[in-house]
Short mmCIF file of C-alpha atoms in Angstrom, two decimals:
data_model
loop_
_atom_site.label_atom_id
_atom_site.label_comp_id
_atom_site.label_asym_id
_atom_site.label_seq_id
_atom_site.Cartn_x
_atom_site.Cartn_y
_atom_site.Cartn_z
CA MET A 1 0.48 0.13 -0.21
CA THR A 2 1.18 3.46 -1.00
CA VAL A 3 0.71 7.08 0.72
CA ALA A 4 -1.51 7.44 -2.70
CA ALA A 5 -4.15 5.14 -1.41
CA ILE A 6 -4.30 6.64 1.89
CA LEU A 7 -4.41 10.20 0.66
CA SER A 8 -7.09 9.24 -1.46
CA LYS A 9 -9.27 8.03 1.24
CA LYS A 10 -8.33 10.13 4.25
CA GLY A 11 -8.36 13.03 1.29
CA ARG A 12 -4.99 15.21 0.54
CA ASP A 13 -6.52 18.81 2.85
CA VAL A 14 -3.81 20.55 4.73
CA VAL A 15 -3.60 22.62 7.53
CA THR A 16 -1.09 26.03 6.48
CA VAL A 17 0.28 28.68 7.99
CA PRO A 18 2.33 31.68 7.29
CA VAL A 19 5.88 31.85 9.16
CA ASP A 20 4.89 34.88 11.05
CA LEU A 21 1.52 33.81 12.16
CA SER A 22 1.99 34.02 16.23
CA ILE A 23 2.49 30.61 18.05
CA ALA A 24 -0.51 31.35 19.71
CA ASP A 25 -2.68 31.64 16.84
CA VAL A 26 -1.11 28.43 15.86
CA VAL A 27 -2.74 26.50 19.51
CA GLN A 28 -5.87 27.66 18.48
CA ILE A 29 -5.81 26.56 14.84
CA LEU A 30 -4.54 23.26 16.49
CA ALA A 31 -7.35 23.04 19.31
CA THR A 32 -9.87 24.16 16.88
CA ARG A 33 -8.85 21.81 14.16
CA ARG A 34 -8.15 18.48 16.42
CA ILE A 35 -5.56 17.85 14.91
CA GLY A 36 -1.50 17.79 15.52
CA ALA A 37 0.77 19.76 13.50
CA VAL A 38 0.85 22.24 11.23
CA VAL A 39 2.72 22.72 8.03
CA VAL A 40 4.16 26.32 7.64
CA THR A 41 4.16 27.22 4.04
CA ASP A 42 5.15 30.95 1.92
CA SER A 43 2.44 31.56 -0.43
CA ALA A 44 3.03 29.16 -3.78
CA GLN A 45 2.28 26.46 -1.23
CA ARG A 46 6.00 25.42 -1.14
CA ILE A 47 7.19 24.33 2.57
CA LEU A 48 8.89 26.41 4.55
CA GLY A 49 8.75 24.39 7.92
CA ILE A 50 6.85 22.40 10.66
CA VAL A 51 5.47 23.18 13.98
CA SER A 52 4.07 20.52 15.77
CA GLU A 53 2.34 20.24 19.51
CA ARG A 54 5.79 18.86 20.94
CA ASP A 55 7.45 22.42 19.12
CA VAL A 56 4.76 24.31 21.18
CA VAL A 57 4.88 22.79 24.68
CA ARG A 58 9.12 22.93 23.64
CA ALA A 59 8.57 26.97 23.12
CA LEU A 60 5.98 27.06 26.49
CA ALA A 61 8.79 25.08 28.98
CA ARG A 62 10.67 28.65 27.82
CA GLY A 63 7.43 30.66 29.60
CA ALA A 64 3.68 31.28 28.47
CA ASP A 65 5.41 34.68 27.14
CA ALA A 66 6.89 31.94 24.01
CA LEU A 67 2.67 32.36 22.73
CA ALA A 68 4.04 35.88 21.75
CA GLY A 69 6.36 34.62 19.39
CA SER A 70 6.56 33.62 16.65
CA VAL A 71 5.46 30.25 14.04
CA SER A 72 8.89 31.25 12.51
CA SER A 73 11.09 30.82 15.70
CA ILE A 74 9.83 26.91 16.99
CA MET A 75 9.02 25.77 13.24
CA THR A 76 11.02 22.91 12.36
CA ALA A 77 12.97 24.06 8.59
CA LYS A 78 14.01 20.56 8.22
CA VAL A 79 11.02 18.81 6.57
CA VAL A 80 11.52 14.82 6.08
CA THR A 81 8.41 14.57 3.62
CA CYS A 82 8.01 11.62 1.03
CA THR A 83 5.26 10.98 -2.43
CA ASP A 84 2.51 9.48 -3.35
CA GLY A 85 4.55 6.93 -4.37
CA HIS A 86 7.02 5.35 -0.75
CA THR A 87 5.26 3.08 0.73
CA ILE A 88 3.63 2.19 4.33
CA ASN A 89 6.65 0.76 5.46
CA ASP A 90 8.61 3.13 3.82
CA VAL A 91 6.94 5.52 5.86
CA MET A 92 6.51 4.02 8.91
CA THR A 93 10.09 4.02 9.22
CA ARG A 94 10.90 7.42 8.46
CA MET A 95 8.73 8.91 10.72
CA THR A 96 10.50 5.96 13.63
CA GLU A 97 13.63 6.90 12.93
CA GLY A 98 12.86 10.83 12.73
CA ARG A 99 10.37 10.24 16.09
CA PHE A 100 8.00 12.52 14.15
CA ARG A 101 4.07 11.70 13.49
CA HIS A 102 3.34 13.48 11.04
CA LEU A 103 5.50 13.92 7.56
CA PRO A 104 4.27 16.25 4.56
CA VAL A 105 3.79 14.21 0.89
CA VAL A 106 4.50 16.93 -2.14
CA GLU A 107 5.02 16.55 -5.33
CA GLY A 108 7.84 18.34 -7.32
CA ASP A 109 8.33 21.11 -4.09
CA ARG A 110 4.28 21.40 -3.69
CA LEU A 111 3.03 20.21 -0.65
CA ALA A 112 0.42 17.88 -1.79
CA GLY A 113 -1.26 15.70 1.45
CA ILE A 114 0.19 15.34 4.36
CA VAL A 115 -0.65 11.35 6.82
CA SER A 116 0.28 11.06 10.73
CA ILE A 117 0.79 7.67 12.44
CA GLY A 118 -2.26 6.87 12.98
CA ASP A 119 -3.61 8.00 8.97
CA VAL A 120 -0.45 5.03 8.52
CA VAL A 121 -1.18 2.31 11.21
CA LYS A 122 -4.77 2.83 10.57
CA ALA A 123 -4.08 1.00 6.72
CA ARG A 124 -1.88 -0.84 7.88
CA ILE A 125 -4.20 -2.81 10.03
CA GLU A 126 -6.73 -2.64 7.46
CA GLN A 127 -3.65 -4.23 5.15
CA VAL A 128 -3.54 -6.75 7.47
CA GLU A 129 -7.01 -7.64 7.91
CA ARG A 130 -7.39 -7.90 4.00
CA GLU A 131 -4.81 -9.99 3.30
CA ALA A 132 -5.58 -12.64 6.64
CA ASP A 133 -9.51 -12.51 5.38
CA GLU A 134 -8.06 -13.79 2.03
CA MET A 135 -6.41 -16.25 3.30
CA ARG A 136 -8.68 -17.27 5.93
CA ALA A 137 -10.72 -17.74 1.98
CA TYR A 138 -7.77 -19.52 0.63
CA ILE A 139 -7.56 -22.41 2.94
CA ALA A 140 -11.06 -23.22 3.11
CA MET A 141 -11.36 -23.12 -0.44
CA ALA A 142 -8.38 -25.41 -0.21
#
């Protein structure tokens, strides 16, 4: 199974924010949208960074005044990405090695979607269940 299959089910919508948005505004977006990360982009939808709940928590460890700062001060600028063609195993490996839970999907240098660890686990469980059903059907026919 590939990233394209995951995105075909969940959609390609990604919550993006500009680089100069305040951390307080990002917190509000994360809470309102019930998501774990936002992608920081320019006007052409090129990825500049990513901000996750963990980034916000690290900022708050310095004090509540951090909320007035801009996203650029806490975002991860070296964003690991994937493409539609990557497999679930590829994505799980990248997430595990990088210790992150959100992976933007790109086409060329443009943002094309995002997958979370939840999306990947759900897809993998569906795949294993489907394989088990096929195996049971095969054995029953033998």
